[in-house]
Coordinates of C-alpha atoms and ligand atoms in Angstrom, one line a residue:
M1 CA 0.0 0.0 0.0
M2 CA 1.2 3.4 -0.8
D3 CA 2.1 5.8 2.0
Q4 CA 3.1 8.7 -0.2
V5 CA 1.1 10.2 -3.0
N6 CA 2.9 12.6 -5.4
L7 CA 0.8 15.7 -6.3
G8 CA 1.0 18.0 -9.3
M9 CA -0.5 21.4 -9.1
I10 CA -1.6 23.5 -12.1
G11 CA -2.0 27.1 -11.1
G12 CA 0.2 29.0 -8.6
G13 CA -2.0 32.1 -8.0
T14 CA -4.0 33.2 -5.0
V15 CA -5.6 29.6 -4.4
G16 CA -2.6 27.6 -5.7
S17 CA -0.1 29.4 -3.4
G18 CA -2.7 29.1 -0.6
V19 CA -2.6 25.2 -0.9
V20 CA 1.1 25.3 -1.0
H21 CA 1.3 27.3 2.3
A22 CA -1.5 25.1 3.8
L23 CA 0.4 21.9 3.0
Q24 CA 3.5 23.5 4.4
Q25 CA 1.7 24.1 7.7
N26 CA -0.4 20.9 7.9
A27 CA 0.8 18.0 5.6
E28 CA 2.4 16.3 8.7
L29 CA -0.8 16.6 10.6
M30 CA -2.7 15.2 7.8
T31 CA -0.4 12.3 7.4
S32 CA -0.7 11.5 11.1
R33 CA -4.4 11.4 10.7
T34 CA -4.6 9.5 7.5
G35 CA -1.4 7.3 7.2
V36 CA -0.7 8.9 3.9
L37 CA 1.7 11.7 3.0
I38 CA 0.7 14.1 0.2
R39 CA 4.0 15.2 -1.4
L40 CA 3.7 18.3 -3.7
A41 CA 6.0 17.3 -6.6
K42 CA 5.5 20.1 -9.2
V43 CA 3.6 23.3 -9.7
A44 CA 2.9 24.7 -13.1
V45 CA 2.4 28.5 -13.0
K46 CA 1.8 31.1 -15.5
A47 CA 5.0 33.1 -14.8
L48 CA 7.8 32.1 -12.2
D49 CA 7.9 35.6 -11.0
E50 CA 4.2 36.6 -10.9
P51 CA 3.1 38.1 -7.4
R52 CA 1.4 35.7 -5.2
P53 CA 0.1 35.9 -1.5
Y54 CA 2.5 33.0 -0.4
P55 CA 5.9 32.1 -2.0
I56 CA 6.2 28.8 -3.8
P57 CA 9.7 27.0 -3.7
R58 CA 11.3 27.8 -6.9
V59 CA 12.6 24.2 -7.3
L60 CA 8.9 23.1 -7.7
M61 CA 7.8 25.4 -10.3
T62 CA 7.5 25.0 -14.1
T63 CA 5.6 27.0 -16.8
D64 CA 4.7 23.7 -18.7
W65 CA 1.5 22.3 -17.3
Q66 CA 1.8 19.2 -19.6
A67 CA 5.2 18.4 -17.9
V68 CA 3.2 18.1 -14.6
V69 CA 0.2 16.2 -15.8
N70 CA 2.1 13.8 -17.9
D71 CA 5.0 13.1 -15.3
P72 CA 4.6 9.4 -14.6
Q73 CA 5.8 10.1 -10.8
I74 CA 2.8 12.3 -10.4
Q75 CA -0.4 10.4 -9.3
M76 CA -3.0 13.0 -8.7
V77 CA -3.5 16.6 -10.1
T78 CA -5.0 19.7 -8.8
E79 CA -6.4 22.3 -11.3
L80 CA -6.3 25.9 -9.8
V81 CA -6.1 27.9 -13.0
G82 CA -9.7 29.0 -13.2
G83 CA -11.5 29.7 -16.5
T84 CA -13.2 27.0 -18.6
T85 CA -10.9 26.5 -21.7
L86 CA -7.5 25.7 -20.6
A87 CA -8.8 24.3 -17.5
R88 CA -11.0 21.9 -19.4
T89 CA -8.1 20.7 -21.4
I90 CA -5.9 20.2 -18.3
V91 CA -8.6 18.3 -16.4
L92 CA -9.5 16.0 -19.3
A93 CA -5.9 15.3 -20.0
A94 CA -5.2 14.3 -16.3
L95 CA -8.5 12.1 -16.2
R96 CA -7.5 10.3 -19.5
L97 CA -4.3 9.2 -17.8
G98 CA -6.5 7.8 -15.0
K99 CA -5.1 10.5 -12.5
P100 CA -7.7 11.9 -10.0
V101 CA -8.3 15.6 -10.3
I102 CA -9.0 18.1 -7.5
T103 CA -10.6 21.5 -8.8
A104 CA -11.9 24.5 -7.2
N105 CA -13.3 25.7 -10.5
K106 CA -17.2 26.2 -10.3
A107 CA -17.5 27.8 -13.8
L108 CA -15.8 24.8 -15.4
L109 CA -18.1 22.4 -13.5
S110 CA -21.2 24.4 -14.4
A111 CA -20.3 24.5 -18.0
H112 CA -18.7 21.1 -18.5
G113 CA -19.4 19.1 -15.5
E114 CA -21.3 16.2 -17.3
E115 CA -18.5 15.6 -19.7
L116 CA -15.9 15.7 -17.0
F117 CA -17.5 13.4 -14.5
A118 CA -18.2 10.9 -17.6
A119 CA -14.6 11.1 -18.5
A120 CA -13.5 10.3 -15.0
A121 CA -15.9 7.2 -14.9
K122 CA -14.6 6.1 -18.1
H123 CA -11.1 6.3 -17.2
G124 CA -11.7 4.8 -13.7
T125 CA -10.8 7.8 -11.6
N126 CA -12.6 10.7 -10.0
L127 CA -13.1 14.5 -10.2
Y128 CA -13.2 16.1 -6.7
Y129 CA -14.7 19.8 -6.3
E130 CA -15.2 20.6 -2.6
A131 CA -13.6 24.0 -3.2
S132 CA -15.9 24.9 -6.0
V133 CA -18.8 25.7 -3.7
C134 CA -18.6 27.9 -0.5
G135 CA -14.9 27.9 0.1
G136 CA -14.2 26.6 3.5
I137 CA -17.6 25.1 4.2
P138 CA -17.4 21.2 3.7
I139 CA -20.9 21.4 1.9
I140 CA -20.0 18.8 -0.8
K141 CA -18.7 16.3 1.6
A142 CA -21.8 16.8 3.7
L143 CA -24.2 16.2 0.8
R144 CA -22.2 13.4 -0.5
E145 CA -21.3 11.4 2.6
G146 CA -22.8 12.9 5.7
F147 CA -26.4 13.0 4.2
V148 CA -26.0 9.9 2.0
G149 CA -28.9 8.3 3.9
N150 CA -31.2 11.4 3.2
R151 CA -33.3 12.9 0.5
I152 CA -32.5 16.4 0.3
T153 CA -35.9 18.0 0.3
H154 CA -34.9 21.6 0.6
L155 CA -31.5 23.5 0.5
Y156 CA -31.4 27.4 0.9
G157 CA -27.9 28.9 0.5
I158 CA -26.2 32.3 0.8
V159 CA -23.4 31.2 -1.5
N160 CA -22.1 34.6 -2.8
G161 CA -20.2 36.8 -0.2
T162 CA -20.0 39.8 -2.4
C163 CA -23.7 39.9 -2.7
N164 CA -24.2 39.3 1.0
Y165 CA -21.6 42.0 1.9
I166 CA -23.6 44.5 -0.3
L167 CA -26.9 43.6 1.0
T168 CA -25.8 43.7 4.6
R169 CA -24.2 47.1 4.3
M170 CA -27.2 48.5 2.4
K171 CA -29.4 47.3 5.3
L172 CA -27.1 48.4 8.2
E173 CA -26.3 51.8 6.7
G174 CA -29.4 52.6 4.7
A175 CA -27.1 53.1 1.7
D176 CA -28.0 52.5 -1.9
F177 CA -26.6 49.7 -4.1
D178 CA -24.2 51.7 -6.2
T179 CA -22.7 53.5 -3.3
V180 CA -21.9 50.3 -1.5
L181 CA -20.6 48.5 -4.6
K182 CA -18.2 51.3 -5.3
D183 CA -17.0 51.1 -1.7
A184 CA -16.7 47.3 -1.8
Q185 CA -14.7 47.5 -5.1
A186 CA -12.4 50.1 -3.5
Q187 CA -11.9 47.7 -0.4
G188 CA -11.3 44.8 -2.5
Y189 CA -14.5 43.0 -1.6
A190 CA -15.9 43.2 -4.9
E191 CA -14.4 42.7 -8.4
A192 CA -13.8 45.6 -10.7
E193 CA -16.0 43.7 -13.1
P194 CA -18.7 42.8 -10.6
S195 CA -21.4 41.1 -12.9
L196 CA -20.4 37.6 -12.2
D197 CA -21.3 38.2 -8.7
V198 CA -24.0 41.0 -8.6
D199 CA -26.0 39.4 -11.5
G200 CA -26.2 36.2 -9.7
H201 CA -24.0 33.9 -11.9
D202 CA -21.4 32.9 -9.4
A203 CA -24.4 31.7 -7.3
Q204 CA -25.9 30.1 -10.4
H205 CA -22.7 28.0 -10.9
K206 CA -22.5 27.0 -7.2
I207 CA -26.4 26.1 -6.9
G208 CA -26.3 24.2 -9.9
I209 CA -23.4 22.0 -8.6
L210 CA -25.3 21.5 -5.3
A211 CA -28.6 20.7 -7.0
S212 CA -26.8 18.1 -9.4
L213 CA -25.1 16.5 -6.4
A214 CA -28.3 16.4 -4.2
H215 CA -30.7 15.3 -6.9
G216 CA -28.5 13.1 -9.1
F217 CA -29.2 14.5 -12.5
W218 CA -26.8 17.1 -14.0
V219 CA -28.5 20.5 -13.8
N220 CA -28.0 22.7 -17.0
P221 CA -27.3 26.1 -15.8
K222 CA -29.4 27.4 -18.4
D223 CA -32.4 25.9 -16.6
I224 CA -31.7 27.6 -13.5
Y225 CA -33.8 30.9 -12.9
V226 CA -31.5 33.7 -11.9
E227 CA -32.0 37.2 -10.7
G228 CA -29.2 39.4 -9.2
I229 CA -29.3 42.3 -6.8
R230 CA -28.7 45.3 -9.0
H231 CA -32.6 46.2 -8.9
I232 CA -32.8 46.2 -4.9
S233 CA -33.1 49.6 -3.6
R234 CA -32.7 50.7 0.0
I235 CA -36.3 51.4 0.1
D236 CA -37.1 47.8 -0.6
I237 CA -34.7 46.8 2.2
Q238 CA -36.3 49.3 4.6
F239 CA -39.9 48.2 3.6
A240 CA -38.9 44.4 4.1
D241 CA -37.4 45.3 7.4
R242 CA -40.7 47.1 8.5
L243 CA -42.6 44.0 7.6
G244 CA -40.1 41.8 9.5
Y245 CA -37.9 40.6 6.8
T246 CA -34.4 40.8 5.5
I247 CA -33.4 40.6 1.9
K248 CA -30.8 38.0 0.9
L249 CA -29.7 36.5 -2.5
L250 CA -30.8 33.0 -1.9
G251 CA -30.1 29.9 -3.9
I252 CA -33.0 27.6 -3.5
I253 CA -33.2 24.0 -4.3
K254 CA -36.6 22.4 -3.4
I255 CA -38.6 19.3 -4.5
L256 CA -41.8 20.6 -5.7
P257 CA -44.7 19.2 -3.5
A258 CA -46.9 18.0 -6.4
A259 CA -44.0 15.8 -7.8
T260 CA -43.5 14.3 -4.3
T261 CA -47.0 13.3 -3.9
K262 CA -47.1 11.8 -7.3
S263 CA -44.3 9.5 -6.3
R264 CA -45.1 5.8 -6.2
K265 CA -43.2 4.7 -3.3
P266 CA -43.3 6.5 0.1
G267 CA -40.1 8.7 0.3
S268 CA -39.4 8.3 -3.4
T269 CA -39.0 11.5 -5.5
A270 CA -38.3 9.7 -8.8
G271 CA -39.1 11.9 -11.6
A272 CA -39.3 14.9 -9.3
R273 CA -39.5 18.4 -10.5
V274 CA -37.1 20.5 -8.5
Q275 CA -36.9 24.2 -8.1
V276 CA -33.4 25.4 -8.8
S277 CA -33.1 29.1 -8.6
V278 CA -31.2 32.1 -7.3
Y279 CA -33.0 35.4 -6.4
P280 CA -33.2 38.0 -3.9
T281 CA -35.6 36.6 -1.2
L282 CA -37.3 38.1 1.8
V283 CA -36.3 36.0 4.6
P284 CA -38.0 36.3 8.0
N285 CA -35.7 38.2 10.4
T286 CA -36.4 35.4 13.0
H287 CA -34.7 32.8 10.4
V288 CA -31.0 32.1 11.1
L289 CA -30.2 32.9 7.5
A290 CA -31.5 36.5 8.0
N291 CA -28.5 36.9 10.5
V292 CA -25.8 35.7 8.2
N293 CA -24.0 38.9 7.4
H294 CA -21.1 40.5 5.4
V295 CA -19.0 38.2 3.4
F296 CA -20.1 34.9 5.2
N297 CA -21.8 32.2 3.3
A298 CA -24.3 29.6 4.9
V299 CA -26.2 26.8 3.5
F300 CA -29.3 25.4 5.3
V301 CA -30.2 21.8 4.4
R302 CA -33.2 19.9 5.1
G303 CA -33.1 16.1 4.7
N304 CA -35.9 13.8 5.1
I305 CA -34.2 11.8 8.0
V306 CA -32.0 14.3 9.7
G307 CA -34.4 17.3 9.6
D308 CA -32.9 21.0 9.5
T309 CA -29.1 21.6 9.4
L310 CA -26.9 24.6 8.9
F311 CA -23.4 25.2 7.6
Y312 CA -21.8 28.7 8.1
G313 CA -18.3 29.9 7.1
R314 CA -16.1 31.9 4.7
G315 CA -17.0 31.2 1.1
A316 CA -13.9 32.6 -0.5
G317 CA -10.4 33.6 0.2
K318 CA -7.2 31.8 -0.2
D319 CA -7.1 29.9 3.1
A320 CA -10.7 28.8 3.3
T321 CA -10.5 27.7 -0.3
A322 CA -7.2 25.7 0.5
S323 CA -8.9 24.0 3.6
A324 CA -11.4 22.5 1.0
V325 CA -8.7 21.6 -1.4
L326 CA -6.8 19.8 1.4
S327 CA -9.9 17.8 2.1
D328 CA -10.2 16.6 -1.5
L329 CA -6.5 15.9 -1.6
V330 CA -6.9 13.5 1.3
D331 CA -9.9 11.8 -0.3
A332 CA -8.0 11.4 -3.6
A333 CA -4.9 10.1 -1.9
L334 CA -6.9 7.5 0.2
D335 CA -8.8 6.3 -2.9
L336 CA -5.3 5.8 -4.5
K337 CA -3.8 4.3 -1.4
F338 CA -6.7 1.8 -0.9
A339 CA -7.5 1.5 -4.7
T340 CA -11.1 2.6 -4.0
P341 CA -11.8 5.2 -6.7
H342 CA -15.6 4.5 -6.5
R343 CA -16.1 4.4 -2.7
I344 CA -18.7 7.2 -2.8
P345 CA -18.1 8.9 -6.1
P346 CA -18.0 12.8 -6.2
F347 CA -21.0 12.7 -8.4
A348 CA -23.1 9.8 -9.0
P349 CA -25.9 10.1 -11.7
H350 CA -28.7 8.4 -9.9
E351 CA -32.0 10.1 -10.9
K352 CA -32.3 10.0 -14.8
A353 CA -35.9 11.1 -14.6
G354 CA -35.6 14.2 -12.5
A355 CA -35.9 17.8 -14.0
V356 CA -35.6 21.4 -13.1
A357 CA -39.1 23.0 -12.6
R358 CA -40.2 26.1 -14.6
I359 CA -39.9 29.1 -12.5
E360 CA -43.7 29.9 -13.7
D361 CA -44.7 26.8 -11.7
V362 CA -42.9 27.6 -8.6
V363 CA -45.3 28.7 -5.8
S364 CA -44.3 31.3 -3.2
R365 CA -45.5 34.5 -1.4
Y366 CA -44.3 37.8 -2.8
F367 CA -43.4 41.4 -1.9
V368 CA -44.4 43.9 -4.6
R369 CA -43.5 47.6 -4.6
L370 CA -45.2 49.9 -7.0
S371 CA -44.7 53.6 -7.7
V372 CA -48.2 54.8 -8.3
S373 CA -50.1 58.2 -8.7
D374 CA -51.7 59.0 -5.3
V375 CA -55.2 59.5 -6.9
P376 CA -58.6 58.0 -5.7
G377 CA -59.3 54.7 -7.3
T378 CA -55.6 53.5 -7.7
L379 CA -55.6 50.8 -5.1
A380 CA -59.1 49.6 -6.5
R381 CA -57.8 49.2 -9.9
I382 CA -54.7 47.3 -8.9
T383 CA -56.6 44.9 -6.3
R384 CA -59.2 44.2 -8.9
I385 CA -56.5 42.8 -11.3
L386 CA -54.9 40.7 -8.5
G387 CA -58.4 39.5 -7.5
E388 CA -59.4 38.5 -11.0
A389 CA -56.1 36.5 -11.1
R390 CA -57.1 34.8 -7.7
I391 CA -54.2 36.3 -5.9
G392 CA -54.7 37.1 -2.3
I393 CA -53.2 40.2 -0.5
S394 CA -52.0 39.8 2.9
S395 CA -51.0 43.4 3.6
V396 CA -50.7 46.8 2.0
I397 CA -48.6 49.6 3.0
Q398 CA -49.0 53.1 1.5
P399 CA -46.6 55.1 3.8
E400 CA -47.5 58.8 4.7
G401 CA -44.9 61.5 3.9
H402 CA -44.3 60.8 0.2
E403 CA -45.4 63.6 -2.1
G404 CA -44.9 64.3 -5.8
E405 CA -45.6 62.4 -9.0
S406 CA -45.6 59.0 -7.6
V407 CA -45.7 57.4 -4.1
P408 CA -44.7 53.8 -3.1
L409 CA -47.4 51.3 -2.5
I410 CA -46.2 47.9 -1.1
L411 CA -48.2 44.8 -1.3
M412 CA -47.6 41.4 0.3
L413 CA -49.2 38.7 -1.6
H414 CA -50.3 35.2 -0.4
T415 CA -49.0 32.2 -2.2
A416 CA -49.4 32.0 -5.9
A417 CA -47.6 30.4 -9.0
S418 CA -44.9 32.7 -10.3
G419 CA -46.3 32.7 -13.8
T420 CA -49.8 33.9 -12.5
V421 CA -48.2 36.8 -10.4
T422 CA -45.9 37.9 -13.2
A423 CA -48.8 38.1 -15.7
A424 CA -51.0 40.1 -13.3
L425 CA -48.1 42.5 -12.6
S426 CA -47.6 42.9 -16.3
T427 CA -51.2 44.0 -16.6
I428 CA -50.8 46.3 -13.5
S429 CA -47.7 48.0 -14.8
K430 CA -49.6 49.0 -18.0
L431 CA -52.2 51.0 -15.7
P432 CA -51.7 54.9 -16.3
V433 CA -51.6 55.2 -12.5
V434 CA -48.4 53.0 -12.3
K435 CA -45.5 55.1 -12.9
A436 CA -42.5 52.7 -12.9
S437 CA -41.7 49.1 -13.4
P438 CA -42.9 47.1 -10.3
V439 CA -40.4 45.5 -8.1
L440 CA -41.3 42.0 -7.4
L441 CA -39.4 39.8 -4.8
R442 CA -40.3 36.4 -3.5
V443 CA -40.8 35.8 0.2
E444 CA -39.5 32.5 1.6
T445 CA -41.3 30.8 4.6
F446 CA -38.9 27.8 5.0
E447 CA -42.0 25.5 5.5
Ligands
HSE1 N1 -16.9 35.9 -5.8 C1 -17.4 34.9 -4.9 C2 -18.2 35.5 -3.8 C3 -16.3 33.9 -4.3 O1 -18.2 36.8 -3.8 O2 -18.6 34.8 -3.0 C4 -15.9 33.0 -5.5 O3 -16.9 32.2 -5.9

């Protein structure tokens, strides 16, 4: 049996150098716990002298990734270059040689996951990806192993630290989106090009990976309904707070109840329709996720055996991400040592009949903010349209103290299908008394 496994690393930037540093700190500890030494044999970098947060020993570095992947001494490979083109080539090259690959690359998995897992299976090896979702939170391992005996009926995740940081500051400071975004960029909390984060795509990648793992069919990112947070204004945050809610960008993965009841066997969700979405959501202030603030991530998982569970931690950063990579390095090394590459596969397709539900069919409660003329009959016109669509109103606020062309009107709606509500709002937005596009946000009750 092997007591040492030689590791090749591709990518020596923030995450790569973080992994080098973490191995220098804890490789011995890991060996004493697992009985196998992970030896970093080579690191392929873009440039030997590029700036990096932690130094990498010069003797380990090369600029030729193929020299790492093809080295017969190297038994497993970690891809930490990011992007989806070169990264795909590297991962496929290593898998085809039967070498396990450890990646932190959510965009790569989102775009090419099905192909890469199929290549791993074909070549009798595995692709590990703990670091691709929520940095240091071991959510992949929890879903794959800890909850292997559960159906994951609900998963709610605050999985993008940038959005959570912006929304937290908007709430605490009463600031608007643009001001907080600019400040977050100046402080390095948000990227100069923020759209991947603030338009919800980073969360889309992560939620797609979690949904695939939890439900056993590979989720096409195109099927995930996504809204970002650019359209959230401080007035929405303030009214939500007044009603007892905090706005969070939530990834939601939920088995739709109709599909569950249609299932043949008790507990079976074969052929389930699963909501997989990312949107700003009103979370009751009393719920634990409403109190996950700043850059922190959290994932709330409900299993049909375990009940409710919560995972909290840093979702990004060189050290948190390195912690997740180390966990996968150990899994891969142990699978090599004991020749058990399929112990619990990182992704096991097991639900061919499952599918992502259309957002139009997803039922929830809603917060609607309209800008309306303050003239008699306005409320009656709006409520008539909602009534005809059989959408119930649970509360209405038209605050005093607003004057001018238009005033805010906030409606809380009872449960209704998304398609019904968007159609009714489209009719409402055409009324002459409605002065701006309505803001529609979903409310989550966690039932
Ligand atoms: N940009 C991400 C975030 C971290 O803000 O959470 C990397 O996925």
